[in-house]
Amino acid sequence: DEHGLNEYRPWDHTMEVLSDTVSITVSDVEDKTGMTVGVTITLDADHTFMTLAPFVVNNTAVSHNTQYWLNAMIALGDNTTNDQTEFIVPATQVQVHSRDDGATYLPEAMQWMNWPEHNGRFFNIYGTWDHYLGFFAPTLSAGFTGVYDHTAQQGIVRVFDPAQMPGSKYFGPANLGSGLWTNDDSVYVEMWSSGLTPDFWTYVPLPAGQTKTWTERWYPVSSLGTFDMANEYGALRLDETSTGAAIGLQVTAVTSGTLSLLVDDVPTTSWPGPFSPEQPLDLVWERPSGVAGPVTVQLLDEQDQVLLQFSP
Protein backbone atom coordinates (compact mmCIF):
# COMPACT_ATOMS: atom_id res chain seq x y z
CA ASP A 1 0.00 0.00 0.00
CA GLU A 2 0.89 3.68 -0.47
CA HIS A 3 4.48 3.59 -1.78
CA GLY A 4 4.49 -0.02 -2.97
CA LEU A 5 7.33 -2.44 -3.60
CA ASN A 6 8.17 -1.33 -7.14
CA GLU A 7 9.48 2.04 -5.95
CA TYR A 8 12.63 0.43 -4.59
CA ARG A 9 14.19 -1.13 -7.70
CA PRO A 10 15.21 -0.27 -11.28
CA TRP A 11 12.57 -0.41 -14.00
CA ASP A 12 12.94 -1.47 -17.63
CA HIS A 13 12.93 1.36 -20.13
CA THR A 14 12.58 2.06 -23.83
CA MET A 15 12.99 5.32 -25.75
CA GLU A 16 11.36 6.74 -28.87
CA VAL A 17 12.84 9.80 -30.60
CA LEU A 18 10.92 11.51 -33.40
CA SER A 19 11.53 14.80 -35.18
CA ASP A 20 9.55 16.83 -32.63
CA THR A 21 9.04 14.54 -29.60
CA VAL A 22 10.99 12.24 -27.35
CA SER A 23 9.35 9.62 -25.12
CA ILE A 24 10.71 7.33 -22.44
CA THR A 25 8.59 4.42 -21.22
CA VAL A 26 9.54 2.84 -17.90
CA SER A 27 7.84 -0.35 -16.68
CA ASP A 28 8.07 -3.16 -14.17
CA VAL A 29 6.22 -6.35 -13.26
CA GLU A 30 4.44 -6.12 -9.92
CA ASP A 31 5.40 -9.13 -7.80
CA LYS A 32 2.15 -9.79 -5.95
CA THR A 33 -0.10 -9.83 -9.02
CA GLY A 34 2.16 -10.32 -12.03
CA MET A 35 0.67 -7.25 -13.72
CA THR A 36 2.82 -4.81 -15.68
CA VAL A 37 2.91 -1.21 -14.42
CA GLY A 38 4.57 1.72 -16.12
CA VAL A 39 4.44 5.27 -17.43
CA THR A 40 5.35 6.93 -20.71
CA ILE A 41 6.94 10.37 -20.27
CA THR A 42 6.87 12.59 -23.37
CA LEU A 43 8.41 15.96 -24.20
CA ASP A 44 7.63 17.80 -27.43
CA ALA A 45 9.41 20.65 -29.16
CA ASP A 46 6.67 23.23 -28.74
CA HIS A 47 5.52 23.01 -25.10
CA THR A 48 7.01 23.39 -21.65
CA PHE A 49 4.89 20.59 -20.20
CA MET A 50 5.75 16.92 -19.98
CA THR A 51 2.94 14.49 -20.74
CA LEU A 52 2.61 11.48 -18.45
CA ALA A 53 0.66 8.40 -19.53
CA PRO A 54 0.67 5.85 -16.69
CA PHE A 55 -0.64 2.36 -17.42
CA VAL A 56 -1.46 -0.92 -15.70
CA VAL A 57 -1.70 -4.05 -17.88
CA ASN A 58 -3.34 -7.17 -16.49
CA ASN A 59 -1.88 -9.84 -18.73
CA THR A 60 -2.64 -12.53 -16.14
CA ALA A 61 -5.54 -14.99 -16.17
CA VAL A 62 -7.50 -13.49 -13.26
CA SER A 63 -8.84 -10.12 -12.04
CA HIS A 64 -6.82 -8.16 -9.49
CA ASN A 65 -7.84 -5.41 -7.09
CA THR A 66 -5.71 -2.43 -7.99
CA GLN A 67 -4.60 1.07 -7.11
CA TYR A 68 -1.81 2.98 -8.85
CA TRP A 69 -0.37 6.33 -7.76
CA LEU A 70 2.34 8.68 -8.98
CA ASN A 71 4.29 10.57 -6.32
CA ALA A 72 6.24 13.72 -7.18
CA MET A 73 8.63 14.79 -4.43
CA ILE A 74 9.11 18.53 -4.94
CA ALA A 75 11.84 20.84 -3.59
CA LEU A 76 11.61 24.13 -5.49
CA GLY A 77 13.95 26.27 -3.40
CA ASP A 78 17.53 24.99 -3.83
CA ASN A 79 16.66 21.44 -2.80
CA THR A 80 14.46 22.57 0.06
CA THR A 81 10.92 23.68 0.87
CA ASN A 82 10.29 26.82 2.90
CA ASP A 83 7.42 28.29 4.89
CA GLN A 84 6.25 30.37 1.92
CA THR A 85 5.37 27.30 -0.14
CA GLU A 86 1.75 27.38 -1.26
CA PHE A 87 -0.41 24.32 -1.97
CA ILE A 88 -2.81 25.20 -4.78
CA VAL A 89 -5.87 22.97 -4.56
CA PRO A 90 -9.23 24.09 -6.06
CA ALA A 91 -11.39 22.53 -3.34
CA THR A 92 -13.43 23.55 -0.32
CA GLN A 93 -12.79 20.34 1.66
CA VAL A 94 -10.03 17.72 1.77
CA GLN A 95 -9.83 14.33 3.48
CA VAL A 96 -7.12 13.59 6.03
CA HIS A 97 -4.97 10.57 5.28
CA SER A 98 -2.51 10.89 8.16
CA ARG A 99 -1.42 13.51 10.63
CA ASP A 100 0.88 13.87 13.61
CA ASP A 101 -0.76 12.86 16.90
CA GLY A 102 0.11 16.29 18.26
CA ALA A 103 -2.02 18.03 15.63
CA THR A 104 -5.20 17.76 17.69
CA TYR A 105 -6.67 20.75 15.82
CA LEU A 106 -6.98 18.46 12.77
CA PRO A 107 -9.44 15.63 12.14
CA GLU A 108 -8.25 12.06 12.28
CA ALA A 109 -7.64 9.78 9.30
CA MET A 110 -10.51 9.43 6.81
CA GLN A 111 -12.26 12.51 8.22
CA TRP A 112 -12.78 15.75 6.30
CA MET A 113 -11.39 19.21 6.97
CA ASN A 114 -12.21 22.59 5.43
CA TRP A 115 -9.83 23.92 2.80
CA PRO A 116 -7.88 26.14 2.80
CA GLU A 117 -8.89 27.43 6.27
CA HIS A 118 -9.53 25.02 9.13
CA ASN A 119 -9.70 25.95 12.81
CA GLY A 120 -8.31 29.39 12.07
CA ARG A 121 -5.26 28.18 10.12
CA PHE A 122 -4.71 28.54 6.38
CA PHE A 123 -3.25 25.17 5.44
CA ASN A 124 -2.53 26.22 1.87
CA ILE A 125 0.58 27.97 3.27
CA TYR A 126 3.19 25.50 4.49
CA GLY A 127 4.44 27.83 7.22
CA THR A 128 1.23 27.19 9.19
CA TRP A 129 2.03 23.46 9.47
CA ASP A 130 3.43 22.63 12.91
CA HIS A 131 3.00 18.90 12.30
CA TYR A 132 3.15 16.54 9.35
CA LEU A 133 -0.02 16.10 7.33
CA GLY A 134 -1.20 14.08 4.34
CA PHE A 135 -4.57 14.68 2.71
CA PHE A 136 -6.60 13.67 -0.34
CA ALA A 137 -8.51 16.09 -2.57
CA PRO A 138 -10.93 13.82 -4.45
CA THR A 139 -13.46 16.59 -5.27
CA LEU A 140 -11.93 19.44 -7.25
CA SER A 141 -13.71 22.34 -8.94
CA ALA A 142 -11.19 22.41 -11.82
CA GLY A 143 -8.67 20.10 -13.47
CA PHE A 144 -5.44 21.36 -11.93
CA THR A 145 -3.38 21.31 -8.76
CA GLY A 146 0.00 22.75 -7.95
CA VAL A 147 2.73 23.97 -5.62
CA TYR A 148 4.28 27.44 -5.64
CA ASP A 149 7.33 28.56 -3.66
CA HIS A 150 6.93 32.31 -3.09
CA THR A 151 10.52 32.73 -1.93
CA ALA A 152 12.07 30.97 -4.90
CA GLN A 153 9.31 32.28 -7.23
CA GLN A 154 9.01 28.84 -8.79
CA GLY A 155 6.10 26.47 -9.07
CA ILE A 156 4.83 23.22 -10.53
CA VAL A 157 1.45 22.87 -12.27
CA ARG A 158 -0.36 19.58 -12.85
CA VAL A 159 -3.33 19.56 -15.28
CA PHE A 160 -5.70 16.73 -16.07
CA ASP A 161 -9.30 15.79 -16.89
CA PRO A 162 -11.09 15.80 -13.51
CA ALA A 163 -13.76 13.44 -14.83
CA GLN A 164 -11.05 10.82 -15.44
CA MET A 165 -8.80 11.55 -12.45
CA PRO A 166 -10.25 10.71 -9.02
CA GLY A 167 -6.97 10.81 -7.11
CA SER A 168 -5.08 13.88 -5.86
CA LYS A 169 -3.02 13.92 -2.68
CA TYR A 170 -0.51 16.09 -0.81
CA PHE A 171 1.95 15.37 1.97
CA GLY A 172 4.28 17.65 3.92
CA PRO A 173 6.74 16.28 6.51
CA ALA A 174 6.74 19.53 8.57
CA ASN A 175 8.08 18.48 12.00
CA LEU A 176 9.54 15.14 10.85
CA GLY A 177 13.33 15.07 10.91
CA SER A 178 14.99 15.05 7.49
CA GLY A 179 17.15 12.11 8.59
CA LEU A 180 14.14 9.90 7.84
CA TRP A 181 14.69 10.33 4.09
CA THR A 182 18.03 12.03 3.41
CA ASN A 183 21.58 12.57 4.62
CA ASP A 184 21.94 16.11 3.23
CA ASP A 185 19.11 17.93 5.08
CA SER A 186 17.06 18.36 1.87
CA VAL A 187 13.34 18.96 2.42
CA TYR A 188 10.48 18.24 0.05
CA VAL A 189 6.70 18.11 -0.20
CA GLU A 190 4.77 15.46 -2.12
CA MET A 191 2.11 15.86 -4.81
CA TRP A 192 0.38 12.62 -5.79
CA SER A 193 -2.01 11.65 -8.58
CA SER A 194 -4.06 8.62 -9.62
CA GLY A 195 -6.42 7.81 -12.44
CA LEU A 196 -7.81 4.78 -10.63
CA THR A 197 -8.79 5.53 -7.04
CA PRO A 198 -9.58 8.59 -4.87
CA ASP A 199 -7.61 7.45 -1.80
CA PHE A 200 -5.40 4.74 -0.34
CA TRP A 201 -8.35 2.85 1.16
CA THR A 202 -10.07 2.14 -2.16
CA TYR A 203 -9.26 -0.53 -4.74
CA VAL A 204 -10.83 -1.20 -8.13
CA PRO A 205 -10.85 -4.52 -9.98
CA LEU A 206 -8.85 -4.78 -13.19
CA PRO A 207 -10.17 -7.82 -15.11
CA ALA A 208 -7.88 -10.27 -16.87
CA GLY A 209 -6.63 -9.02 -20.22
CA GLN A 210 -7.53 -5.39 -19.61
CA THR A 211 -5.44 -2.21 -19.42
CA LYS A 212 -6.05 1.00 -17.50
CA THR A 213 -4.31 4.21 -18.53
CA TRP A 214 -4.73 7.97 -18.20
CA THR A 215 -2.98 11.17 -19.25
CA GLU A 216 -1.88 14.22 -17.28
CA ARG A 217 0.53 17.09 -17.89
CA TRP A 218 3.03 18.79 -15.57
CA TYR A 219 4.92 22.01 -16.22
CA PRO A 220 6.98 24.64 -14.40
CA VAL A 221 6.05 28.26 -13.80
CA SER A 222 8.21 31.07 -12.48
CA SER A 223 7.93 34.72 -11.44
CA LEU A 224 4.15 34.40 -11.53
CA GLY A 225 3.36 35.06 -7.86
CA THR A 226 0.90 32.15 -7.76
CA PHE A 227 -1.88 30.95 -10.05
CA ASP A 228 -5.67 30.81 -9.74
CA MET A 229 -6.46 28.79 -12.87
CA ALA A 230 -4.40 26.50 -15.08
CA ASN A 231 -4.80 24.15 -18.01
CA GLU A 232 -2.65 22.81 -20.84
CA TYR A 233 -2.40 26.31 -22.36
CA GLY A 234 -1.00 28.05 -19.30
CA ALA A 235 -1.43 29.35 -15.76
CA LEU A 236 -3.28 32.55 -14.86
CA ARG A 237 -3.31 34.81 -11.79
CA LEU A 238 -5.95 37.50 -11.21
CA ASP A 239 -5.97 39.63 -8.05
CA GLU A 240 -8.60 42.32 -7.68
CA THR A 241 -7.16 45.44 -6.01
CA SER A 242 -8.66 48.63 -4.60
CA THR A 243 -7.93 50.39 -7.89
CA GLY A 244 -8.35 47.59 -10.41
CA ALA A 245 -6.58 44.27 -10.87
CA ALA A 246 -3.15 42.64 -11.04
CA ILE A 247 -2.76 39.94 -13.68
CA GLY A 248 -0.15 37.26 -14.25
CA LEU A 249 0.07 34.82 -17.16
CA GLN A 250 2.55 32.14 -18.19
CA VAL A 251 1.79 30.08 -21.28
CA THR A 252 3.09 26.61 -22.12
CA ALA A 253 3.83 27.41 -25.78
CA VAL A 254 4.24 30.47 -27.96
CA THR A 255 0.64 31.68 -28.18
CA SER A 256 -0.74 34.19 -30.64
CA GLY A 257 -4.00 35.93 -29.88
CA THR A 258 -5.07 38.25 -27.10
CA LEU A 259 -5.31 38.52 -23.33
CA SER A 260 -8.70 40.15 -22.73
CA LEU A 261 -10.17 41.72 -19.60
CA LEU A 262 -13.93 41.89 -19.20
CA VAL A 263 -15.94 43.84 -16.64
CA ASP A 264 -19.42 42.44 -15.98
CA ASP A 265 -18.89 40.26 -19.12
CA VAL A 266 -18.19 43.32 -21.29
CA PRO A 267 -14.76 43.45 -23.01
CA THR A 268 -12.95 46.45 -21.52
CA THR A 269 -9.28 46.23 -22.45
CA SER A 270 -6.86 43.79 -24.03
CA TRP A 271 -3.18 43.01 -24.54
CA PRO A 272 -2.04 41.56 -27.87
CA GLY A 273 0.18 38.51 -28.25
CA PRO A 274 2.18 36.62 -29.07
CA PHE A 275 2.95 35.35 -25.57
CA SER A 276 6.01 33.25 -24.75
CA PRO A 277 6.70 30.73 -21.96
CA GLU A 278 10.03 32.43 -21.29
CA GLN A 279 8.37 35.78 -20.51
CA PRO A 280 5.63 35.61 -17.85
CA LEU A 281 3.26 38.56 -17.99
CA ASP A 282 2.84 40.81 -14.96
CA LEU A 283 0.18 43.45 -15.70
CA VAL A 284 -1.68 46.09 -13.71
CA TRP A 285 -5.11 47.30 -14.81
CA GLU A 286 -6.61 50.50 -13.42
CA ARG A 287 -10.39 50.47 -13.28
CA PRO A 288 -11.81 53.50 -15.13
CA SER A 289 -14.10 55.82 -13.23
CA GLY A 290 -17.70 54.68 -13.44
CA VAL A 291 -16.83 51.15 -14.62
CA ALA A 292 -18.23 48.73 -12.05
CA GLY A 293 -18.73 44.98 -11.93
CA PRO A 294 -16.85 41.70 -11.58
CA VAL A 295 -13.65 41.18 -13.56
CA THR A 296 -12.85 38.25 -15.86
CA VAL A 297 -9.62 37.60 -17.73
CA GLN A 298 -9.49 35.43 -20.85
CA LEU A 299 -6.65 34.15 -23.01
CA LEU A 300 -8.00 34.01 -26.58
CA ASP A 301 -6.50 32.43 -29.66
CA GLU A 302 -6.35 34.11 -33.07
CA GLN A 303 -9.94 33.02 -33.76
CA ASP A 304 -11.10 34.53 -30.42
CA GLN A 305 -11.73 31.09 -28.95
CA VAL A 306 -11.18 30.97 -25.18
CA LEU A 307 -8.07 29.00 -24.18
CA LEU A 308 -7.93 29.98 -20.49
CA GLN A 309 -10.28 31.98 -18.28
CA PHE A 310 -10.65 33.02 -14.66
CA SER A 311 -12.99 35.14 -12.56
CA PRO A 312 -12.36 35.60 -8.81
CSV table of C-alpha atoms in Angstrom, one decimal:
chain,number,residue,atom,x,y,z
A,1,ASP,CA,0.0,0.0,0.0
A,2,GLU,CA,0.9,3.7,-0.5
A,3,HIS,CA,4.5,3.6,-1.8
A,4,GLY,CA,4.5,0.0,-3.0
A,5,LEU,CA,7.3,-2.4,-3.6
A,6,ASN,CA,8.2,-1.3,-7.1
A,7,GLU,CA,9.5,2.0,-5.9
A,8,TYR,CA,12.6,0.4,-4.6
A,9,ARG,CA,14.2,-1.1,-7.7
A,10,PRO,CA,15.2,-0.3,-11.3
A,11,TRP,CA,12.6,-0.4,-14.0
A,12,ASP,CA,12.9,-1.5,-17.6
A,13,HIS,CA,12.9,1.4,-20.1
A,14,THR,CA,12.6,2.1,-23.8
A,15,MET,CA,13.0,5.3,-25.7
A,16,GLU,CA,11.4,6.7,-28.9
A,17,VAL,CA,12.8,9.8,-30.6
A,18,LEU,CA,10.9,11.5,-33.4
A,19,SER,CA,11.5,14.8,-35.2
A,20,ASP,CA,9.5,16.8,-32.6
A,21,THR,CA,9.0,14.5,-29.6
A,22,VAL,CA,11.0,12.2,-27.3
A,23,SER,CA,9.4,9.6,-25.1
A,24,ILE,CA,10.7,7.3,-22.4
A,25,THR,CA,8.6,4.4,-21.2
A,26,VAL,CA,9.5,2.8,-17.9
A,27,SER,CA,7.8,-0.3,-16.7
A,28,ASP,CA,8.1,-3.2,-14.2
A,29,VAL,CA,6.2,-6.3,-13.3
A,30,GLU,CA,4.4,-6.1,-9.9
A,31,ASP,CA,5.4,-9.1,-7.8
A,32,LYS,CA,2.1,-9.8,-6.0
A,33,THR,CA,-0.1,-9.8,-9.0
A,34,GLY,CA,2.2,-10.3,-12.0
A,35,MET,CA,0.7,-7.2,-13.7
A,36,THR,CA,2.8,-4.8,-15.7
A,37,VAL,CA,2.9,-1.2,-14.4
A,38,GLY,CA,4.6,1.7,-16.1
A,39,VAL,CA,4.4,5.3,-17.4
A,40,THR,CA,5.3,6.9,-20.7
A,41,ILE,CA,6.9,10.4,-20.3
A,42,THR,CA,6.9,12.6,-23.4
A,43,LEU,CA,8.4,16.0,-24.2
A,44,ASP,CA,7.6,17.8,-27.4
A,45,ALA,CA,9.4,20.6,-29.2
A,46,ASP,CA,6.7,23.2,-28.7
A,47,HIS,CA,5.5,23.0,-25.1
A,48,THR,CA,7.0,23.4,-21.6
A,49,PHE,CA,4.9,20.6,-20.2
A,50,MET,CA,5.7,16.9,-20.0
A,51,THR,CA,2.9,14.5,-20.7
A,52,LEU,CA,2.6,11.5,-18.4
A,53,ALA,CA,0.7,8.4,-19.5
A,54,PRO,CA,0.7,5.8,-16.7
A,55,PHE,CA,-0.6,2.4,-17.4
A,56,VAL,CA,-1.5,-0.9,-15.7
A,57,VAL,CA,-1.7,-4.0,-17.9
A,58,ASN,CA,-3.3,-7.2,-16.5
A,59,ASN,CA,-1.9,-9.8,-18.7
A,60,THR,CA,-2.6,-12.5,-16.1
A,61,ALA,CA,-5.5,-15.0,-16.2
A,62,VAL,CA,-7.5,-13.5,-13.3
A,63,SER,CA,-8.8,-10.1,-12.0
A,64,HIS,CA,-6.8,-8.2,-9.5
A,65,ASN,CA,-7.8,-5.4,-7.1
A,66,THR,CA,-5.7,-2.4,-8.0
A,67,GLN,CA,-4.6,1.1,-7.1
A,68,TYR,CA,-1.8,3.0,-8.9
A,69,TRP,CA,-0.4,6.3,-7.8
A,70,LEU,CA,2.3,8.7,-9.0
A,71,ASN,CA,4.3,10.6,-6.3
A,72,ALA,CA,6.2,13.7,-7.2
A,73,MET,CA,8.6,14.8,-4.4
A,74,ILE,CA,9.1,18.5,-4.9
A,75,ALA,CA,11.8,20.8,-3.6
A,76,LEU,CA,11.6,24.1,-5.5
A,77,GLY,CA,14.0,26.3,-3.4
A,78,ASP,CA,17.5,25.0,-3.8
A,79,ASN,CA,16.7,21.4,-2.8
A,80,THR,CA,14.5,22.6,0.1
A,81,THR,CA,10.9,23.7,0.9
A,82,ASN,CA,10.3,26.8,2.9
A,83,ASP,CA,7.4,28.3,4.9
A,84,GLN,CA,6.2,30.4,1.9
A,85,THR,CA,5.4,27.3,-0.1
A,86,GLU,CA,1.8,27.4,-1.3
A,87,PHE,CA,-0.4,24.3,-2.0
A,88,ILE,CA,-2.8,25.2,-4.8
A,89,VAL,CA,-5.9,23.0,-4.6
A,90,PRO,CA,-9.2,24.1,-6.1
A,91,ALA,CA,-11.4,22.5,-3.3
A,92,THR,CA,-13.4,23.5,-0.3
A,93,GLN,CA,-12.8,20.3,1.7
A,94,VAL,CA,-10.0,17.7,1.8
A,95,GLN,CA,-9.8,14.3,3.5
A,96,VAL,CA,-7.1,13.6,6.0
A,97,HIS,CA,-5.0,10.6,5.3
A,98,SER,CA,-2.5,10.9,8.2
A,99,ARG,CA,-1.4,13.5,10.6
A,100,ASP,CA,0.9,13.9,13.6
A,101,ASP,CA,-0.8,12.9,16.9
A,102,GLY,CA,0.1,16.3,18.3
A,103,ALA,CA,-2.0,18.0,15.6
A,104,THR,CA,-5.2,17.8,17.7
A,105,TYR,CA,-6.7,20.7,15.8
A,106,LEU,CA,-7.0,18.5,12.8
A,107,PRO,CA,-9.4,15.6,12.1
A,108,GLU,CA,-8.2,12.1,12.3
A,109,ALA,CA,-7.6,9.8,9.3
A,110,MET,CA,-10.5,9.4,6.8
A,111,GLN,CA,-12.3,12.5,8.2
A,112,TRP,CA,-12.8,15.7,6.3
A,113,MET,CA,-11.4,19.2,7.0
A,114,ASN,CA,-12.2,22.6,5.4
A,115,TRP,CA,-9.8,23.9,2.8
A,116,PRO,CA,-7.9,26.1,2.8
A,117,GLU,CA,-8.9,27.4,6.3
A,118,HIS,CA,-9.5,25.0,9.1
A,119,ASN,CA,-9.7,25.9,12.8
A,120,GLY,CA,-8.3,29.4,12.1
A,121,ARG,CA,-5.3,28.2,10.1
A,122,PHE,CA,-4.7,28.5,6.4
A,123,PHE,CA,-3.3,25.2,5.4
A,124,ASN,CA,-2.5,26.2,1.9
A,125,ILE,CA,0.6,28.0,3.3
A,126,TYR,CA,3.2,25.5,4.5
A,127,GLY,CA,4.4,27.8,7.2
A,128,THR,CA,1.2,27.2,9.2
A,129,TRP,CA,2.0,23.5,9.5
A,130,ASP,CA,3.4,22.6,12.9
A,131,HIS,CA,3.0,18.9,12.3
A,132,TYR,CA,3.2,16.5,9.3
A,133,LEU,CA,0.0,16.1,7.3
A,134,GLY,CA,-1.2,14.1,4.3
A,135,PHE,CA,-4.6,14.7,2.7
A,136,PHE,CA,-6.6,13.7,-0.3
A,137,ALA,CA,-8.5,16.1,-2.6
A,138,PRO,CA,-10.9,13.8,-4.4
A,139,THR,CA,-13.5,16.6,-5.3
A,140,LEU,CA,-11.9,19.4,-7.3
A,141,SER,CA,-13.7,22.3,-8.9
A,142,ALA,CA,-11.2,22.4,-11.8
A,143,GLY,CA,-8.7,20.1,-13.5
A,144,PHE,CA,-5.4,21.4,-11.9
A,145,THR,CA,-3.4,21.3,-8.8
A,146,GLY,CA,0.0,22.7,-7.9
A,147,VAL,CA,2.7,24.0,-5.6
A,148,TYR,CA,4.3,27.4,-5.6
A,149,ASP,CA,7.3,28.6,-3.7
A,150,HIS,CA,6.9,32.3,-3.1
A,151,THR,CA,10.5,32.7,-1.9
A,152,ALA,CA,12.1,31.0,-4.9
A,153,GLN,CA,9.3,32.3,-7.2
A,154,GLN,CA,9.0,28.8,-8.8
A,155,GLY,CA,6.1,26.5,-9.1
A,156,ILE,CA,4.8,23.2,-10.5
A,157,VAL,CA,1.4,22.9,-12.3
A,158,ARG,CA,-0.4,19.6,-12.9
A,159,VAL,CA,-3.3,19.6,-15.3
A,160,PHE,CA,-5.7,16.7,-16.1
A,161,ASP,CA,-9.3,15.8,-16.9
A,162,PRO,CA,-11.1,15.8,-13.5
A,163,ALA,CA,-13.8,13.4,-14.8
A,164,GLN,CA,-11.0,10.8,-15.4
A,165,MET,CA,-8.8,11.6,-12.4
A,166,PRO,CA,-10.2,10.7,-9.0
A,167,GLY,CA,-7.0,10.8,-7.1
A,168,SER,CA,-5.1,13.9,-5.9
A,169,LYS,CA,-3.0,13.9,-2.7
A,170,TYR,CA,-0.5,16.1,-0.8
A,171,PHE,CA,2.0,15.4,2.0
A,172,GLY,CA,4.3,17.7,3.9
A,173,PRO,CA,6.7,16.3,6.5
A,174,ALA,CA,6.7,19.5,8.6
A,175,ASN,CA,8.1,18.5,12.0
A,176,LEU,CA,9.5,15.1,10.8
A,177,GLY,CA,13.3,15.1,10.9
A,178,SER,CA,15.0,15.0,7.5
A,179,GLY,CA,17.1,12.1,8.6
A,180,LEU,CA,14.1,9.9,7.8
A,181,TRP,CA,14.7,10.3,4.1
A,182,THR,CA,18.0,12.0,3.4
A,183,ASN,CA,21.6,12.6,4.6
A,184,ASP,CA,21.9,16.1,3.2
A,185,ASP,CA,19.1,17.9,5.1
A,186,SER,CA,17.1,18.4,1.9
A,187,VAL,CA,13.3,19.0,2.4
A,188,TYR,CA,10.5,18.2,0.1
A,189,VAL,CA,6.7,18.1,-0.2
A,190,GLU,CA,4.8,15.5,-2.1
A,191,MET,CA,2.1,15.9,-4.8
A,192,TRP,CA,0.4,12.6,-5.8
A,193,SER,CA,-2.0,11.6,-8.6
A,194,SER,CA,-4.1,8.6,-9.6
A,195,GLY,CA,-6.4,7.8,-12.4
A,196,LEU,CA,-7.8,4.8,-10.6
A,197,THR,CA,-8.8,5.5,-7.0
A,198,PRO,CA,-9.6,8.6,-4.9
A,199,ASP,CA,-7.6,7.5,-1.8
A,200,PHE,CA,-5.4,4.7,-0.3
A,201,TRP,CA,-8.3,2.9,1.2
A,202,THR,CA,-10.1,2.1,-2.2
A,203,TYR,CA,-9.3,-0.5,-4.7
A,204,VAL,CA,-10.8,-1.2,-8.1
A,205,PRO,CA,-10.8,-4.5,-10.0
A,206,LEU,CA,-8.9,-4.8,-13.2
A,207,PRO,CA,-10.2,-7.8,-15.1
A,208,ALA,CA,-7.9,-10.3,-16.9
A,209,GLY,CA,-6.6,-9.0,-20.2
A,210,GLN,CA,-7.5,-5.4,-19.6
A,211,THR,CA,-5.4,-2.2,-19.4
A,212,LYS,CA,-6.0,1.0,-17.5
A,213,THR,CA,-4.3,4.2,-18.5
A,214,TRP,CA,-4.7,8.0,-18.2
A,215,THR,CA,-3.0,11.2,-19.3
A,216,GLU,CA,-1.9,14.2,-17.3
A,217,ARG,CA,0.5,17.1,-17.9
A,218,TRP,CA,3.0,18.8,-15.6
A,219,TYR,CA,4.9,22.0,-16.2
A,220,PRO,CA,7.0,24.6,-14.4
A,221,VAL,CA,6.0,28.3,-13.8
A,222,SER,CA,8.2,31.1,-12.5
A,223,SER,CA,7.9,34.7,-11.4
A,224,LEU,CA,4.2,34.4,-11.5
A,225,GLY,CA,3.4,35.1,-7.9
A,226,THR,CA,0.9,32.2,-7.8
A,227,PHE,CA,-1.9,31.0,-10.0
A,228,ASP,CA,-5.7,30.8,-9.7
A,229,MET,CA,-6.5,28.8,-12.9
A,230,ALA,CA,-4.4,26.5,-15.1
A,231,ASN,CA,-4.8,24.1,-18.0
A,232,GLU,CA,-2.7,22.8,-20.8
A,233,TYR,CA,-2.4,26.3,-22.4
A,234,GLY,CA,-1.0,28.0,-19.3
A,235,ALA,CA,-1.4,29.3,-15.8
A,236,LEU,CA,-3.3,32.5,-14.9
A,237,ARG,CA,-3.3,34.8,-11.8
A,238,LEU,CA,-5.9,37.5,-11.2
A,239,ASP,CA,-6.0,39.6,-8.0
A,240,GLU,CA,-8.6,42.3,-7.7
A,241,THR,CA,-7.2,45.4,-6.0
A,242,SER,CA,-8.7,48.6,-4.6
A,243,THR,CA,-7.9,50.4,-7.9
A,244,GLY,CA,-8.3,47.6,-10.4
A,245,ALA,CA,-6.6,44.3,-10.9
A,246,ALA,CA,-3.1,42.6,-11.0
A,247,ILE,CA,-2.8,39.9,-13.7
A,248,GLY,CA,-0.1,37.3,-14.2
A,249,LEU,CA,0.1,34.8,-17.2
A,250,GLN,CA,2.5,32.1,-18.2
A,251,VAL,CA,1.8,30.1,-21.3
A,252,THR,CA,3.1,26.6,-22.1
A,253,ALA,CA,3.8,27.4,-25.8
A,254,VAL,CA,4.2,30.5,-28.0
A,255,THR,CA,0.6,31.7,-28.2
A,256,SER,CA,-0.7,34.2,-30.6
A,257,GLY,CA,-4.0,35.9,-29.9
A,258,THR,CA,-5.1,38.2,-27.1
A,259,LEU,CA,-5.3,38.5,-23.3
A,260,SER,CA,-8.7,40.2,-22.7
A,261,LEU,CA,-10.2,41.7,-19.6
A,262,LEU,CA,-13.9,41.9,-19.2
A,263,VAL,CA,-15.9,43.8,-16.6
A,264,ASP,CA,-19.4,42.4,-16.0
A,265,ASP,CA,-18.9,40.3,-19.1
A,266,VAL,CA,-18.2,43.3,-21.3
A,267,PRO,CA,-14.8,43.5,-23.0
A,268,THR,CA,-13.0,46.5,-21.5
A,269,THR,CA,-9.3,46.2,-22.5
A,270,SER,CA,-6.9,43.8,-24.0
A,271,TRP,CA,-3.2,43.0,-24.5
A,272,PRO,CA,-2.0,41.6,-27.9
A,273,GLY,CA,0.2,38.5,-28.3
A,274,PRO,CA,2.2,36.6,-29.1
A,275,PHE,CA,2.9,35.3,-25.6
A,276,SER,CA,6.0,33.3,-24.8
A,277,PRO,CA,6.7,30.7,-22.0
A,278,GLU,CA,10.0,32.4,-21.3
A,279,GLN,CA,8.4,35.8,-20.5
A,280,PRO,CA,5.6,35.6,-17.9
A,281,LEU,CA,3.3,38.6,-18.0
A,282,ASP,CA,2.8,40.8,-15.0
A,283,LEU,CA,0.2,43.4,-15.7
A,284,VAL,CA,-1.7,46.1,-13.7
A,285,TRP,CA,-5.1,47.3,-14.8
A,286,GLU,CA,-6.6,50.5,-13.4
A,287,ARG,CA,-10.4,50.5,-13.3
A,288,PRO,CA,-11.8,53.5,-15.1
A,289,SER,CA,-14.1,55.8,-13.2
A,290,GLY,CA,-17.7,54.7,-13.4
A,291,VAL,CA,-16.8,51.2,-14.6
A,292,ALA,CA,-18.2,48.7,-12.0
A,293,GLY,CA,-18.7,45.0,-11.9
A,294,PRO,CA,-16.8,41.7,-11.6
A,295,VAL,CA,-13.6,41.2,-13.6
A,296,THR,CA,-12.9,38.2,-15.9
A,297,VAL,CA,-9.6,37.6,-17.7
A,298,GLN,CA,-9.5,35.4,-20.9
A,299,LEU,CA,-6.7,34.2,-23.0
A,300,LEU,CA,-8.0,34.0,-26.6
A,301,ASP,CA,-6.5,32.4,-29.7
A,302,GLU,CA,-6.4,34.1,-33.1
A,303,GLN,CA,-9.9,33.0,-33.8
A,304,ASP,CA,-11.1,34.5,-30.4
A,305,GLN,CA,-11.7,31.1,-28.9
A,306,VAL,CA,-11.2,31.0,-25.2
A,307,LEU,CA,-8.1,29.0,-24.2
A,308,LEU,CA,-7.9,30.0,-20.5
A,309,GLN,CA,-10.3,32.0,-18.3
A,310,PHE,CA,-10.7,33.0,-14.7
A,311,SER,CA,-13.0,35.1,-12.6
A,312,PRO,CA,-12.4,35.6,-8.8
